[in-house]
PDB file of C-alpha atoms and ligand atoms in Angstrom:
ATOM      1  CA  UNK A   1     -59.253 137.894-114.357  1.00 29.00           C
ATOM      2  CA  UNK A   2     -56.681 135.925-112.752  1.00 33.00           C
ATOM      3  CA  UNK A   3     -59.028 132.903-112.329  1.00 33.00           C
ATOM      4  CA  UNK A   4     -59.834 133.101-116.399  1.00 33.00           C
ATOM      5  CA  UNK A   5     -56.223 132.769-116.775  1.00 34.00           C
ATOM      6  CA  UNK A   6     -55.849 129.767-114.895  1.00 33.00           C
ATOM      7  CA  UNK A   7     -59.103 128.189-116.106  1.00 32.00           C
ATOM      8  CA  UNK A   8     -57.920 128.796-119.701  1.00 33.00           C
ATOM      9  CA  UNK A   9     -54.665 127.155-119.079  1.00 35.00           C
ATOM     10  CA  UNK A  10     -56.416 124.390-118.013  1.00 34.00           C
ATOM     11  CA  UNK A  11     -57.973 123.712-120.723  1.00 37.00           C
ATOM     12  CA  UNK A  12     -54.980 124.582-122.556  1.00 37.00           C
ATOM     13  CA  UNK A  13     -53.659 121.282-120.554  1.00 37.00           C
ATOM     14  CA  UNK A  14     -56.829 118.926-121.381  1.00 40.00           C
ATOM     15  CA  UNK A  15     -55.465 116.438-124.367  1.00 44.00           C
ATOM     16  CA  UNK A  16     -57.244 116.020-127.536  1.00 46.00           C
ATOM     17  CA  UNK A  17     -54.258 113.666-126.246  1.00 45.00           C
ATOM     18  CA  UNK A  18     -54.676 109.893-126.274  1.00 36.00           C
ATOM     19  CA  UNK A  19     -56.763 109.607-129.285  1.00 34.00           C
ATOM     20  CA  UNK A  20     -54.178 113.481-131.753  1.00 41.00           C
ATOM     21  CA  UNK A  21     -55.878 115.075-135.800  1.00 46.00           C
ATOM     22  CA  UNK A  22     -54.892 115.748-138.918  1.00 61.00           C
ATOM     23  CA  UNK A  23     -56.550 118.627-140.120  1.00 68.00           C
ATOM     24  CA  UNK A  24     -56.256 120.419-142.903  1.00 74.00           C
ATOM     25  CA  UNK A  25     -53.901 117.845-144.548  1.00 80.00           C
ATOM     26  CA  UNK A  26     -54.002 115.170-147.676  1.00 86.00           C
ATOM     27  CA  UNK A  27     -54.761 111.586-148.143  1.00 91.00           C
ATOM     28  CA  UNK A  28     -51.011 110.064-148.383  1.00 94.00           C
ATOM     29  CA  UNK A  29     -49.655 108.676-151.053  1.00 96.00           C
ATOM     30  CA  UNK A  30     -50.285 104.983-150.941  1.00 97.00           C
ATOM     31  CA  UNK A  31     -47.428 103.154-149.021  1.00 97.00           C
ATOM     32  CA  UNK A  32     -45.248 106.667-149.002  1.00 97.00           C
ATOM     33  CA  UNK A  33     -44.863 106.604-145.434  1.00 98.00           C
ATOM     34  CA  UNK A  34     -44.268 102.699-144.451  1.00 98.00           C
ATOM     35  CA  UNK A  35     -42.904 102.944-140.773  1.00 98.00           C
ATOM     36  CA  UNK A  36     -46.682 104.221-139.690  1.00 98.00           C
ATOM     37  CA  UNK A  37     -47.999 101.876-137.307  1.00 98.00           C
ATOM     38  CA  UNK A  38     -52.011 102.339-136.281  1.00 96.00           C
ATOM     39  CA  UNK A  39     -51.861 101.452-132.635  1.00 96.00           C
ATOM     40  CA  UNK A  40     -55.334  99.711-130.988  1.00 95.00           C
ATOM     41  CA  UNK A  41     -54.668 100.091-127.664  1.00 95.00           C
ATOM     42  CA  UNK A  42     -57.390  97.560-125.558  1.00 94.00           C
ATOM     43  CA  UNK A  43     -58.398  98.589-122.219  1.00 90.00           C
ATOM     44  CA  UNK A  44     -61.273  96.511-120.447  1.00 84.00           C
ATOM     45  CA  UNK A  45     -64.056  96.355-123.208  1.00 86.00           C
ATOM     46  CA  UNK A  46     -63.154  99.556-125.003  1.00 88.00           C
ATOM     47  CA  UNK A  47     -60.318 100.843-127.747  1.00 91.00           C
ATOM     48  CA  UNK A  48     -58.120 103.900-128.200  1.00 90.00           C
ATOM     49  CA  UNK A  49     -56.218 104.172-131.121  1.00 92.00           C
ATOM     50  CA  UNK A  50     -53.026 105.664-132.091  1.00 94.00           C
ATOM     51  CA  UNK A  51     -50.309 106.433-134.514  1.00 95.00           C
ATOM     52  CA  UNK A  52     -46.777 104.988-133.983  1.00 97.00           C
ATOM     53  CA  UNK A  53     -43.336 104.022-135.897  1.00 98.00           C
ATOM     54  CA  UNK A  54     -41.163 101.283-136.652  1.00 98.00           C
ATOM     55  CA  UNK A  55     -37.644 101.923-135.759  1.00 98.00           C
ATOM     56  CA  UNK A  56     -36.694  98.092-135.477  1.00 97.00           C
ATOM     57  CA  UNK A  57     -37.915  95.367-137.025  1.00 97.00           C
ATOM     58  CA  UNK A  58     -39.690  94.494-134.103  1.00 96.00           C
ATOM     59  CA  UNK A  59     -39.901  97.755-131.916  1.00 97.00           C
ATOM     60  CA  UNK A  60     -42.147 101.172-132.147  1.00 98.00           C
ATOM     61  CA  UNK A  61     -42.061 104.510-131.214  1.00 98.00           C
ATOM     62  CA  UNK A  62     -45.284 106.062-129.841  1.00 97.00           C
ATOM     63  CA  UNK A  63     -46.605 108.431-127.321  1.00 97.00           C
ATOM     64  CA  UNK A  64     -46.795 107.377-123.378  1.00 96.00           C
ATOM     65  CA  UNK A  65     -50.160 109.092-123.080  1.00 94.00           C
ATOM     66  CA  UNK A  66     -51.766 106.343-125.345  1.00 94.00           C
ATOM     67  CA  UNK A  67     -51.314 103.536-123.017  1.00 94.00           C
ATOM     68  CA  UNK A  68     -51.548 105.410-119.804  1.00 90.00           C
ATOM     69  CA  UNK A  69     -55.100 104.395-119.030  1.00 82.00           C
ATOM     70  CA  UNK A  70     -55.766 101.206-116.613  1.00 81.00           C
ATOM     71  CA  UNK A  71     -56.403  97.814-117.171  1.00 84.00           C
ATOM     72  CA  UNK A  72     -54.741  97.820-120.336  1.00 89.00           C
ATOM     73  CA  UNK A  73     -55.102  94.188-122.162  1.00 89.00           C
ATOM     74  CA  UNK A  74     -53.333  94.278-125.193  1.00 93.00           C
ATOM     75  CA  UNK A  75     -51.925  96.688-127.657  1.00 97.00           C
ATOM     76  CA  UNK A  76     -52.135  95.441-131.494  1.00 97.00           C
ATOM     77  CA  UNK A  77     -50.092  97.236-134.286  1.00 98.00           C
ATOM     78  CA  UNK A  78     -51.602  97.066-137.350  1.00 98.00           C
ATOM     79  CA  UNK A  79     -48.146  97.705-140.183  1.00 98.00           C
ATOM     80  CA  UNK A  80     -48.024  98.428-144.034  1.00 98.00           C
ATOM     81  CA  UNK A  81     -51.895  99.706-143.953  1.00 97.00           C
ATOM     82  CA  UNK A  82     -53.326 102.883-145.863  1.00 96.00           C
ATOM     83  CA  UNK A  83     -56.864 102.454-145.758  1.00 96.00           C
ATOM     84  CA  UNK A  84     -57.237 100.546-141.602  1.00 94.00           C
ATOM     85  CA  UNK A  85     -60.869  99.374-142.341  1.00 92.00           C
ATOM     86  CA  UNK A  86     -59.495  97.306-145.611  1.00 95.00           C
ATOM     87  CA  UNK A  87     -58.213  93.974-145.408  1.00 95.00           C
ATOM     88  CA  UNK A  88     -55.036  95.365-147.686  1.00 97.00           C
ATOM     89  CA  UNK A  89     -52.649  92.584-148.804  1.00 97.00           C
ATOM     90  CA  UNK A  90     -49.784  94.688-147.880  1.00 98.00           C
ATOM     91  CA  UNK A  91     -51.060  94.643-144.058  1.00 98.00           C
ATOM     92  CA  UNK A  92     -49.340  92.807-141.055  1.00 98.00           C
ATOM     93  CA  UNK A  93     -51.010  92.651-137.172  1.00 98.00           C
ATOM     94  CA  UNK A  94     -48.501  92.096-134.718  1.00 98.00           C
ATOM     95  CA  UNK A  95     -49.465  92.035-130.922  1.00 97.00           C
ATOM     96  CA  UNK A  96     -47.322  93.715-128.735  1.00 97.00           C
ATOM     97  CA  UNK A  97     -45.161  91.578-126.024  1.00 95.00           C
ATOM     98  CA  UNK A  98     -44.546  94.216-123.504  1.00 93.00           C
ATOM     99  CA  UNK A  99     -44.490  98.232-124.111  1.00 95.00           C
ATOM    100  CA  UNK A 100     -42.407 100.662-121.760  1.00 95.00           C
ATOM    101  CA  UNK A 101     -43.685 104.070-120.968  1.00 96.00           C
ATOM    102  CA  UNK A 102     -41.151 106.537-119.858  1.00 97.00           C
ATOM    103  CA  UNK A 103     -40.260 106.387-115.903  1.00 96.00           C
ATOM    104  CA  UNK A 104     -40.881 109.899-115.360  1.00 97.00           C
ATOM    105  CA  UNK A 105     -44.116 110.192-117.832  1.00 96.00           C
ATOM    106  CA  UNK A 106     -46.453 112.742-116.285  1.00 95.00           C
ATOM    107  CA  UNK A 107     -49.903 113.200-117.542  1.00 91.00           C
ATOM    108  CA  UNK A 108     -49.614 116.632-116.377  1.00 89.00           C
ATOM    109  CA  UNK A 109     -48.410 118.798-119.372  1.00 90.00           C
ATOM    110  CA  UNK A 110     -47.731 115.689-121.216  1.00 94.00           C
ATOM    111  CA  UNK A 111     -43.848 115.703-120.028  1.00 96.00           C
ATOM    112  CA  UNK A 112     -41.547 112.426-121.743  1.00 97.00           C
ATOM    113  CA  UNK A 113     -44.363 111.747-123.170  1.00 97.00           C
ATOM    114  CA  UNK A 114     -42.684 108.893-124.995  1.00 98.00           C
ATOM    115  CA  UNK A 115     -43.520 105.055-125.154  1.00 97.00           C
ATOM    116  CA  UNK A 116     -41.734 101.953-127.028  1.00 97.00           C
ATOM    117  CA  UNK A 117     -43.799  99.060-127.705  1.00 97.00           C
ATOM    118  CA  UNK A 118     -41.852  95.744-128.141  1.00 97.00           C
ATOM    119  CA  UNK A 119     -43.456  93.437-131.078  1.00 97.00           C
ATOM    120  CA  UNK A 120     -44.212  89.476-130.214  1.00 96.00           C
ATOM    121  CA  UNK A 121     -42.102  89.174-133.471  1.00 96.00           C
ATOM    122  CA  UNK A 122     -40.540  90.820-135.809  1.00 97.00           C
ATOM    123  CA  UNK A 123     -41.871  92.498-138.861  1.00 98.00           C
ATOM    124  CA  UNK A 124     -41.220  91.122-142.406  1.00 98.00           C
ATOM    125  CA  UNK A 125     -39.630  94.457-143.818  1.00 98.00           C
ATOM    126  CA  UNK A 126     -40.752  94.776-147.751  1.00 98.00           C
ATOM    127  CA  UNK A 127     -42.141  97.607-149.983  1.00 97.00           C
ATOM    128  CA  UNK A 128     -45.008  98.116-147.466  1.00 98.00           C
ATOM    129  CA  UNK A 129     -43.315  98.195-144.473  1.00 98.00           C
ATOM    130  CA  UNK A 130     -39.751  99.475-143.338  1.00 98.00           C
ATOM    131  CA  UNK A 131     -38.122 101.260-140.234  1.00 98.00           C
ATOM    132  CA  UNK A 132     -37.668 105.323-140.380  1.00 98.00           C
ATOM    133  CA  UNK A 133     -34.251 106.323-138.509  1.00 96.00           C
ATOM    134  CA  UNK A 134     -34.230 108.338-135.452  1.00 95.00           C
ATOM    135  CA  UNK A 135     -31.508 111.454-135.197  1.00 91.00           C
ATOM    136  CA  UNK A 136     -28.070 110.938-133.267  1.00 84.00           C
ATOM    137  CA  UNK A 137     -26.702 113.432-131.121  1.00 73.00           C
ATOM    138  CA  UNK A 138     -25.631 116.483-132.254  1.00 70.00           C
ATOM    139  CA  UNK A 139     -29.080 116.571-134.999  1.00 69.00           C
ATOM    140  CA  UNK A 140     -31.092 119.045-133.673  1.00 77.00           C
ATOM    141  CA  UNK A 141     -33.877 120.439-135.827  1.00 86.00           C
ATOM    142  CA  UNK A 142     -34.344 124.629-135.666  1.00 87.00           C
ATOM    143  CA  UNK A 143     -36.646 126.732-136.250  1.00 91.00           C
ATOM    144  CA  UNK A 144     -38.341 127.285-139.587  1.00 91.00           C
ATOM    145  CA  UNK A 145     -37.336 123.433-140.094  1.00 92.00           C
ATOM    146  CA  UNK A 146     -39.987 121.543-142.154  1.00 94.00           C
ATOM    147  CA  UNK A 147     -41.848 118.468-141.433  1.00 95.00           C
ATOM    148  CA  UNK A 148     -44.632 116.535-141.895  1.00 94.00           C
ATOM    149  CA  UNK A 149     -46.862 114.580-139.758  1.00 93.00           C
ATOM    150  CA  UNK A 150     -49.232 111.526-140.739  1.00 93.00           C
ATOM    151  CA  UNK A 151     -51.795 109.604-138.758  1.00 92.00           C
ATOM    152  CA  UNK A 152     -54.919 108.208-138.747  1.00 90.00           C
ATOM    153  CA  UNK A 153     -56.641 110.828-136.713  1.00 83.00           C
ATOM    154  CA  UNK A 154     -60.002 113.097-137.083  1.00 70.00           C
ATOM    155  CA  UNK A 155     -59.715 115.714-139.770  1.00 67.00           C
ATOM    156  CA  UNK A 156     -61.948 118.193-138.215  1.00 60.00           C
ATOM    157  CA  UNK A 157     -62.426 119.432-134.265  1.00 58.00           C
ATOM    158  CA  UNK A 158     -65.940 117.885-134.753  1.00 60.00           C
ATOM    159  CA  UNK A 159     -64.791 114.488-134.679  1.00 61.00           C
ATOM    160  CA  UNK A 160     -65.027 113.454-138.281  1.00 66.00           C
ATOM    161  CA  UNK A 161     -62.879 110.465-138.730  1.00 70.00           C
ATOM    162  CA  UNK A 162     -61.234 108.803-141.296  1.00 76.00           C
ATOM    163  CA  UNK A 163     -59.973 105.409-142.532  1.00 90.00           C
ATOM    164  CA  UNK A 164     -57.378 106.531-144.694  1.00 93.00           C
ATOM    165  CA  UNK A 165     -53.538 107.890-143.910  1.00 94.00           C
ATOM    166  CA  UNK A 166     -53.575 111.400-144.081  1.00 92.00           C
ATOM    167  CA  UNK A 167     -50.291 114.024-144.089  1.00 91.00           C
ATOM    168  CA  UNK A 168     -49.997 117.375-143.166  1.00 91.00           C
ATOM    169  CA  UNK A 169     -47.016 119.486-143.659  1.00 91.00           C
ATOM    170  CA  UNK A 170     -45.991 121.644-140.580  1.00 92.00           C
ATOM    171  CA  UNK A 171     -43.000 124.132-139.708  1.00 94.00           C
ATOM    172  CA  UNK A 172     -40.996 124.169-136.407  1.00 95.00           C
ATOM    173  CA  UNK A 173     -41.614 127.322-134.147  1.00 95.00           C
ATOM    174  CA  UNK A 174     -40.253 129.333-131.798  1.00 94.00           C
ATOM    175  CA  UNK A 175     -39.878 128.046-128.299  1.00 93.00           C
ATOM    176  CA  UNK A 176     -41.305 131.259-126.572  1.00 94.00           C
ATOM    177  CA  UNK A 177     -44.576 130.695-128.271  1.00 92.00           C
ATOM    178  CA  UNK A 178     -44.839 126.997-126.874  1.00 94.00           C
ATOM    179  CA  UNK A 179     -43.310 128.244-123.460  1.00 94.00           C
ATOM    180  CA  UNK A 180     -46.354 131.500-123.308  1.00 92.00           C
ATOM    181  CA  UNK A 181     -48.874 128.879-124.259  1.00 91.00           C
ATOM    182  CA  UNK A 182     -47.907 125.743-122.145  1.00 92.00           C
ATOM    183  CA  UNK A 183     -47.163 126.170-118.458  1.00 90.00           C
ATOM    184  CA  UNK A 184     -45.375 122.471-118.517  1.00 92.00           C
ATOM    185  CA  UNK A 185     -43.420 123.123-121.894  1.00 95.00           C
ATOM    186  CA  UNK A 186     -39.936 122.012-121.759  1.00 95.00           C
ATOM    187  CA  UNK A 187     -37.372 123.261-124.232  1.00 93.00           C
ATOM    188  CA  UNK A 188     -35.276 120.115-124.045  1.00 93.00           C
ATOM    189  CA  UNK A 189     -37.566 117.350-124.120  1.00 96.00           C
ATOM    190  CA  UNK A 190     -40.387 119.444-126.761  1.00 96.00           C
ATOM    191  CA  UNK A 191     -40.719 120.330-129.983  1.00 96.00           C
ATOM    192  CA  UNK A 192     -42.987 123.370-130.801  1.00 95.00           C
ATOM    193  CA  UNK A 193     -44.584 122.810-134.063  1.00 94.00           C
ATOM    194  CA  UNK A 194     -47.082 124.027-136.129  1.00 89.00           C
ATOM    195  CA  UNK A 195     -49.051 126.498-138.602  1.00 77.00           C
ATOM    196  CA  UNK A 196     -49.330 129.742-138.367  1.00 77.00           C
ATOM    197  CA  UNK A 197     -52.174 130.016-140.393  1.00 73.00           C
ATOM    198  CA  UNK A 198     -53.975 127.766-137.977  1.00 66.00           C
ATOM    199  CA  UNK A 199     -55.004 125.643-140.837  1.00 68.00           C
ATOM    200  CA  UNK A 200     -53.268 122.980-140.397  1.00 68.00           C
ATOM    201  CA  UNK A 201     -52.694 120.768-137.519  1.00 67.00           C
ATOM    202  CA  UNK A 202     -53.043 117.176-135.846  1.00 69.00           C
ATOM    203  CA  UNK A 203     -55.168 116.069-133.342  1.00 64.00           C
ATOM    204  CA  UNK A 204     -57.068 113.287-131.794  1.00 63.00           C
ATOM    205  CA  UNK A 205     -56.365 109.845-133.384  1.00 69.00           C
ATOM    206  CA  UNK A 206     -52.594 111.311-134.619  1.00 86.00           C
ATOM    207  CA  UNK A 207     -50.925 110.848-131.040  1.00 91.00           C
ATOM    208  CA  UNK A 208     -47.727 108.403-131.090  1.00 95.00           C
ATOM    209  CA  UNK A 209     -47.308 109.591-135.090  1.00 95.00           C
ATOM    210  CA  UNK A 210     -44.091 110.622-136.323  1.00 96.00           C
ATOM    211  CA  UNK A 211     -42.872 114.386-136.360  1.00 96.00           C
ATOM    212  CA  UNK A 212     -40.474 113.753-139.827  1.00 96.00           C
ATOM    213  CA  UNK A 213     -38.241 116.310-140.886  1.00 95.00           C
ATOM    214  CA  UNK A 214     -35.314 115.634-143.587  1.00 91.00           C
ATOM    215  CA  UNK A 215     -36.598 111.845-143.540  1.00 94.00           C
ATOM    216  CA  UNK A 216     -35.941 111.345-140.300  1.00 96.00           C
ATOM    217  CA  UNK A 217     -38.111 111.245-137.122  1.00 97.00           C
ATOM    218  CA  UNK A 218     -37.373 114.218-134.799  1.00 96.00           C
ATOM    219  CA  UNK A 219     -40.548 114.153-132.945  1.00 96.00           C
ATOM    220  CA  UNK A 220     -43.407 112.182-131.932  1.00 97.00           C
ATOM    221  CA  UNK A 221     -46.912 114.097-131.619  1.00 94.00           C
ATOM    222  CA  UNK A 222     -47.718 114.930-128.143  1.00 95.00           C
ATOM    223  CA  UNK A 223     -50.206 117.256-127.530  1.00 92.00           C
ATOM    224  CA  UNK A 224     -52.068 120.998-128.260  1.00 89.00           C
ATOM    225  CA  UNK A 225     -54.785 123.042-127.186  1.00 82.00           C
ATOM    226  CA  UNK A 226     -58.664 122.143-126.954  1.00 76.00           C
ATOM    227  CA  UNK A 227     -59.539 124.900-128.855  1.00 74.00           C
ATOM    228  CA  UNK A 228     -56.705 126.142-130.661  1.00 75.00           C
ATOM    229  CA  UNK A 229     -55.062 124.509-133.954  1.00 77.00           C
ATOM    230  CA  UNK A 230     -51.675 126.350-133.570  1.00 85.00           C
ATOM    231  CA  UNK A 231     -48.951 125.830-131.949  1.00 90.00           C
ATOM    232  CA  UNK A 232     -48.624 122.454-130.660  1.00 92.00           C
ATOM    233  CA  UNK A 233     -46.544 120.254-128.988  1.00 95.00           C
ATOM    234  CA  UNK A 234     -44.008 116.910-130.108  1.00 95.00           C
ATOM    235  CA  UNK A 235     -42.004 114.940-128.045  1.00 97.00           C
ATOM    236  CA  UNK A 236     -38.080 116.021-129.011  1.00 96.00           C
ATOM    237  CA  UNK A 237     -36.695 112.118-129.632  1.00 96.00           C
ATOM    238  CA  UNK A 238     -33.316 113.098-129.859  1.00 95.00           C
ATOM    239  CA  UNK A 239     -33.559 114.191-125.858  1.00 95.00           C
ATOM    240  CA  UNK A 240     -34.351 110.347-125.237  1.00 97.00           C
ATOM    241  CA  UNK A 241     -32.031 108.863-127.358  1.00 95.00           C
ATOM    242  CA  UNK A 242     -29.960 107.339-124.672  1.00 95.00           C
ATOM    243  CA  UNK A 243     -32.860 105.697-123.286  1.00 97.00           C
ATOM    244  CA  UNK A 244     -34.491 104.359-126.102  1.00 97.00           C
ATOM    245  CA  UNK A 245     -30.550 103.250-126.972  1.00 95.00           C
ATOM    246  CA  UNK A 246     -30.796 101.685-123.738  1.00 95.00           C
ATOM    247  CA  UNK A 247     -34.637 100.186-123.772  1.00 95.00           C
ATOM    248  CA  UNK A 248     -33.814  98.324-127.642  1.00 94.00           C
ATOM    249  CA  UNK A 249     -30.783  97.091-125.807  1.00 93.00           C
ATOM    250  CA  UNK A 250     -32.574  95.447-123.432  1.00 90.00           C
ATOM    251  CA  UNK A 251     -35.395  94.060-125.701  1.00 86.00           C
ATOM    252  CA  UNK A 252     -32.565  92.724-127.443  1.00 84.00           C
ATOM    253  CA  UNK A 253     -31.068  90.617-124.650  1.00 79.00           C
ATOM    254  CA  UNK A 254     -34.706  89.466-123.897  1.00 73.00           C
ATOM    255  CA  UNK A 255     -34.353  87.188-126.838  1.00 61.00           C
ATOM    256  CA  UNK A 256     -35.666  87.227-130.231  1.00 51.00           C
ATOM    257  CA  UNK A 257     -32.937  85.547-131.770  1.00 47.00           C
ATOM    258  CA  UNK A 258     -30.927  87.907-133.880  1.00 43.00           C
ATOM    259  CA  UNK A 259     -32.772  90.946-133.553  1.00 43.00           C
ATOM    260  CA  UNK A 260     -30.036  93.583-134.705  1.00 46.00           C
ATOM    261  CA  UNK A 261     -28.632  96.003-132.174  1.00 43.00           C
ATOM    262  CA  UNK A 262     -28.595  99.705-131.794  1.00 42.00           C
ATOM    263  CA  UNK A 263     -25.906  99.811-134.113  1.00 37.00           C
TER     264      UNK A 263
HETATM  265  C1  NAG B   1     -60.668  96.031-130.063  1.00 90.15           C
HETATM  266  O1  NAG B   1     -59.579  95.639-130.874  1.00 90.15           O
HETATM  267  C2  NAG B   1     -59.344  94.256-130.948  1.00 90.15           C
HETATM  268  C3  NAG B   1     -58.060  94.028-131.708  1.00 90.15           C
HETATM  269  O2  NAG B   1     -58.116  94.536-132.987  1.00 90.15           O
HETATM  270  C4  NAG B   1     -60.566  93.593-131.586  1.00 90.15           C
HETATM  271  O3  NAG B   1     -60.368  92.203-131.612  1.00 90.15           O
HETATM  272  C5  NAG B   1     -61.805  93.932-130.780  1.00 90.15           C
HETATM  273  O4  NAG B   1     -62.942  93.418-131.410  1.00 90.15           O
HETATM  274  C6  NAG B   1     -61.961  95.429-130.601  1.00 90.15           C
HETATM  275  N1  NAG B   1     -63.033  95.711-129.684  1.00 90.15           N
HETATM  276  C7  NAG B   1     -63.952  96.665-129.900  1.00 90.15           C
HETATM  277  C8  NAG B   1     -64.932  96.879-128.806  1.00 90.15           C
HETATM  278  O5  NAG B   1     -63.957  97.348-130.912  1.00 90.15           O
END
């Protein structure tokens, strides 16, 4: 019995990480949600993709666990797209000059699972494509809060993907259900999201996406359970906000002329 336990939490630990879904959501508004990045993450001859968010003209916000695979080559971020596999007008490619994964990152129960990526230049902010804000101290989101997630991600647990930006609406929990669930959850650096209903939910392909409640980006979407829609897990920005402070202030000093600080 005690061995089904364990096995089951293992699972529980397995990602549909790396690649998160949107299930049970809607196609997005066209151009509604302009900080969405679509992250394709190169490593040797294959690619992982991701979601992601512009907080500076020239930085996003993602998850660590998308680039934590070896012999990574490049990361491009594709901005200001709705439908990826169209060659929209309103589209810009940036490569990425460096990205920074969290020092203590642990693949194990996903912990600061947290990632900036640091554009070769800076995006030309219009209609299509602009930054989303990221709280300040002091804005915690509670319980009951609601948010919405969008990505690029599968819209079913059989893999079927799709092209177009999807959105789901979903409500922040209670920790204990997170905590029962997830032997690594942490209360300070996690947000425990989801639908009760279980019909709703993201998964693979949403990773790195933003968790946006009150137009503002509390979370970034982490990880959940391999066979289980509800709860799930995002990244709590407002816990890293003195290193991501301290990560776009050191971006800024490696040049990029102008590129606006913190402030
Ligand atoms: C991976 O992505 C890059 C950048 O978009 C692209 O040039 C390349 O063809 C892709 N490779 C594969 C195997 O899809």
């Amino acid at each position: 019995m005690l061995l089904l336990l364990l096995l089951t939490s293992a699972f529980a630990l397995l990602p549909w990480a790396g690649a998160g879904r949107i299930i049970g959501g809607r196609e997005a508004k066209r151009h509604s949600r302009p900080y969405m990045a679509y992250l394709i993450i190169q490593h040797g001859s294959e690619n992982s993709t991701c979601g992601g968010f512009l907080i500076r003209p020239d930085t996003v916000l993602s998850a660590a666990h998308c680039a934590d695979k070896k012999g990574i080559v490049n990361i491009t971020v594709i901005l200001g797209a709705h439908n990826i596999n169209d060659q929209e007008q309103s589209q810009q490619r940036v490569l990425a000059k460096d990205w920074v994964i969290h020092p203590n990152y642990s693949p194990v129960g996903f912990k600061n699972d947290i990632m900036l990526v640091k554009l070769k230049r800076k995006a030309k902010i219009n209609k299509y494509v602009r930054l989303i804000s990221i709280p300040r101290r002091m804005g915690l989101v509670r319980k009951g809060a609601a948010c919405e997630v969008a990505g690029w991600g599968m819209t079913s647990v059989t893999g079927h993907k799709t092209n177009v930006l999807r959105e789901v609406a979903l409500k922040v929990q209670n920790e204990a259900i997170c905590q029962h669930l997830f032997h690594n959850y942490q209360r300070q650096s996690m947000i425990c999201v989801g639908d009760a209903s279980n019909k709703k939910a993201t998964y693979h392909g949403d990773s790195g996406g933003p968790l946006v409640c009150n137009r503002k980006a509390y979370g970034i979407v982490s990880h959940g359970q391999k066979r289980r829609l509800f709860p799930e897990v995002s990244t709590r920005i407002l816990f890293f906000e003195p290193w991501i402070r301290k990560q776009l202030k050191r971006f800024a000093l490696q040049e990029v002329p102008g590129s606006p600080s913190f402030d």
